[in-house]
Amino acid sequence: MKILYEGTLKQGDRRFTVLPLSIDHLQQILTLQDIVIESLENKEILQPLTSEEYQYILEGNGLMIGAFAEEQLIAFRALLVPLIDEEHLGLDIGLSEEELSRVIYQEISIVHPAYRGNRLQKTLAFLIMQQLEQLDNTYDYVCCTVAPFNIPSLKDKFAQGMEIAELKEKYGNRLRYIFVKKRTEERPNWSDFVSLRMGDISGQQALLAKGWRGIAMEHRDGEYWVHFGKKAK
């Protein structure tokens, strides 16, 4: 199997490799997901996938790559080609019906709690998007959802140049930011800026409804703030 990347972990200077994942890795994927869920204080911030959902991706409806320390899977990341239905994120952010088939999701990103601090989430993000570039130019939009106060995932999305386009309830009334990035678009110029506390849900929703986009976050005065911008005309 082709090695996509090799690196060194801080934990004991152990080597790790990044490989494409296949259906043969399904049990390792589910085991690692269970470990991460168990480690979370607030389990609402992660929407886990079922065995059937992982199988759907691994059977050709997306991409999955994983980091291995020796034979142990310590992190993975997935892209999903979504079904076009009433829950499609493209509808949430105002895309037309014709554009929905050009959307791919950044589905889930998991890092074993014992191996955090190695920038594995960022490394896998770069590598999986690189794989997408090499394999397919079908998709113009990358979308995903992140829970407010899921700080590692929010930092990850902003670092990739993704923008918050909506904030609403998904997955059975769980509040989620909906992020989007148009792959063919250069980073926009922003003409106006405003910051709101992450806990100010209604304020953020009001801004987003007026066309503002969430473009960055900051921790100051003991609170998390989201920075919003308006695209220059």
XYZ file of C-alpha atoms in Angstrom:
233
model
C 0.000 0.000 0.000
C 1.325 3.437 -0.967
C 2.741 5.473 1.925
C 1.424 9.048 1.735
C 3.615 10.500 4.490
C 6.120 9.540 7.174
C 6.870 11.451 10.362
C 8.010 11.225 13.977
C 5.806 11.357 17.067
C 6.750 13.290 20.187
C 5.881 10.230 22.238
C 9.157 8.304 22.370
C 10.324 9.518 18.953
C 8.220 6.768 17.380
C 7.765 6.827 13.629
C 4.335 7.031 12.046
C 3.128 6.529 8.510
C 0.002 7.770 6.734
C -1.751 5.332 4.414
C -5.015 5.143 2.471
C -7.613 3.160 4.439
C -9.686 0.302 3.077
C -12.549 -1.866 4.266
C -9.919 -4.100 5.920
C -9.314 -1.312 8.452
C -12.970 -1.005 9.492
C -12.608 -2.622 12.925
C -9.567 -0.499 13.773
C -11.500 2.624 12.733
C -14.462 1.744 14.973
C -12.189 0.875 17.909
C -10.344 4.195 17.677
C -13.627 6.109 17.393
C -14.849 4.411 20.605
C -11.619 5.352 22.429
C -11.996 8.998 21.431
C -15.690 9.164 22.376
C -14.919 7.684 25.788
C -12.241 10.355 26.356
C -14.569 13.309 25.651
C -16.002 15.255 28.572
C -18.786 16.571 26.341
C -19.760 13.758 24.001
C -22.235 16.017 22.175
C -19.412 17.756 20.275
C -18.686 14.682 18.137
C -21.174 13.080 15.794
C -19.777 9.537 15.413
C -20.307 7.460 12.295
C -21.840 3.999 12.246
C -20.119 0.931 10.861
C -22.429 1.154 7.847
C -21.495 4.802 7.224
C -17.781 4.024 7.310
C -18.365 1.074 5.004
C -20.210 3.368 2.566
C -17.194 5.693 2.402
C -14.644 2.878 2.150
C -16.544 1.230 -0.710
C -15.871 4.168 -3.009
C -18.079 7.020 -1.793
C -15.284 9.199 -0.485
C -11.733 8.949 0.811
C -10.198 7.845 4.100
C -6.575 8.050 5.230
C -5.050 7.008 8.541
C -1.882 7.463 10.597
C -0.277 4.315 11.996
C 2.329 3.947 14.727
C 3.691 0.519 13.839
C 0.468 -1.487 13.371
C -1.755 0.737 15.548
C -4.174 3.181 13.929
C -3.750 6.447 15.888
C -5.629 8.951 13.714
C -7.824 9.070 10.633
C -9.699 11.503 8.465
C -12.547 11.033 5.981
C -14.143 12.742 3.001
C -17.680 11.713 2.100
C -19.649 11.993 -1.128
C -23.050 12.739 0.441
C -26.441 11.534 -0.612
C -28.548 14.325 -2.065
C -31.504 14.653 0.295
C -33.267 17.261 2.428
C -30.404 17.220 4.985
C -27.729 18.137 2.432
C -25.419 20.857 3.735
C -25.435 22.575 0.354
C -29.104 23.420 0.896
C -28.291 24.890 4.321
C -25.820 27.352 2.814
C -27.945 28.371 -0.152
C -26.560 26.321 -3.045
C -28.842 25.510 -5.953
C -30.111 21.987 -6.646
C -27.744 21.808 -9.627
C -24.724 22.540 -7.426
C -25.384 19.845 -4.815
C -23.654 17.106 -6.807
C -20.465 19.207 -6.707
C -20.247 19.139 -2.887
C -18.012 16.812 -0.869
C -17.984 16.692 2.931
C -15.061 16.722 5.320
C -16.802 14.087 7.350
C -14.901 13.138 10.505
C -11.431 13.599 11.964
C -10.236 11.445 14.857
C -6.962 11.507 16.828
C -6.147 9.058 19.617
C -6.018 11.048 22.911
C -2.565 9.627 23.691
C -1.138 11.111 20.479
C -2.540 14.633 20.548
C -0.008 17.432 20.158
C 1.583 15.975 17.022
C -0.385 18.102 14.542
C -1.893 14.899 13.160
C -5.257 16.520 12.419
C -3.567 19.272 10.390
C -1.254 16.830 8.608
C -4.124 14.545 7.638
C -6.210 17.525 6.468
C -3.455 18.600 4.084
C -2.856 15.070 2.825
C -6.496 14.127 2.234
C -7.180 17.341 0.335
C -4.024 16.661 -1.693
C -5.411 13.204 -2.476
C -8.700 14.765 -3.579
C -6.856 17.143 -5.921
C -5.008 14.225 -7.514
C -7.998 11.936 -7.829
C -10.962 14.083 -8.752
C -11.931 17.573 -9.908
C -15.661 16.837 -9.725
C -16.200 18.747 -6.487
C -16.260 22.551 -6.280
C -17.347 22.838 -2.630
C -16.066 21.285 0.582
C -18.565 21.432 3.463
C -18.640 20.202 7.053
C -20.250 20.783 10.429
C -18.577 21.596 13.749
C -20.131 22.063 17.181
C -19.630 25.439 18.898
C -16.800 25.150 21.444
C -15.252 22.132 19.705
C -12.095 24.226 19.681
C -9.622 21.805 17.998
C -12.021 21.192 15.091
C -12.848 24.882 14.734
C -9.144 25.772 14.593
C -8.654 23.026 12.027
C -11.360 24.359 9.719
C -10.253 27.992 9.924
C -6.638 26.941 9.256
C -7.844 25.398 5.990
C -9.469 28.661 4.924
C -13.006 27.381 5.450
C -15.751 29.847 6.376
C -18.811 29.599 8.628
C -21.852 30.093 6.403
C -24.617 28.984 8.784
C -25.307 28.107 12.420
C -28.302 25.853 12.980
C -29.532 22.608 14.496
C -28.553 19.385 12.718
C -28.374 15.673 13.645
C -31.421 15.644 15.878
C -31.366 19.186 17.270
C -27.612 19.486 17.845
C -26.330 22.998 17.203
C -23.659 23.107 14.493
C -21.637 25.612 12.525
C -21.782 24.789 8.812
C -18.467 25.480 7.110
C -17.797 25.800 3.390
C -14.841 26.352 1.112
C -15.090 26.864 -2.633
C -12.066 25.049 -4.016
C -11.814 27.128 -7.186
C -12.010 30.485 -5.389
C -9.116 32.575 -4.107
C -9.350 33.810 -0.525
C -11.783 36.744 -0.631
C -11.132 40.304 0.397
C -13.138 41.340 3.453
C -14.464 44.892 3.731
C -16.049 44.873 7.203
C -15.338 42.987 10.417
C -17.154 42.297 13.666
C -16.533 39.882 16.568
C -19.099 38.096 18.719
C -18.774 35.753 21.680
C -19.089 32.141 20.603
C -21.878 31.720 23.130
C -23.955 34.474 21.477
C -25.871 32.093 19.244
C -28.684 34.423 18.180
C -26.261 37.253 17.424
C -24.157 35.021 15.195
C -27.228 33.657 13.432
C -28.428 37.202 12.738
C -25.092 38.156 11.154
C -24.968 35.017 9.024
C -28.512 35.653 7.807
C -27.297 39.027 6.497
C -24.500 37.457 4.458
C -21.594 37.722 6.889
C -19.147 34.795 7.118
C -17.286 33.476 10.136
C -13.609 33.663 9.182
C -11.524 33.241 12.367
C -11.668 32.724 16.120
C -9.800 34.064 19.121
C -9.486 33.362 22.836
C -9.364 36.545 24.888
C -10.455 37.633 28.345
C -11.268 34.026 29.192
C -13.790 33.647 26.350
C -13.855 32.438 22.771
C -14.815 34.958 20.106
C -15.723 34.394 16.448
C -14.601 37.009 13.916
C -16.987 37.683 11.038
C -16.279 39.396 7.740
C -18.283 40.745 4.862
C -16.935 40.202 1.378
C -15.829 43.331 -0.467
C -18.044 44.118 -3.445
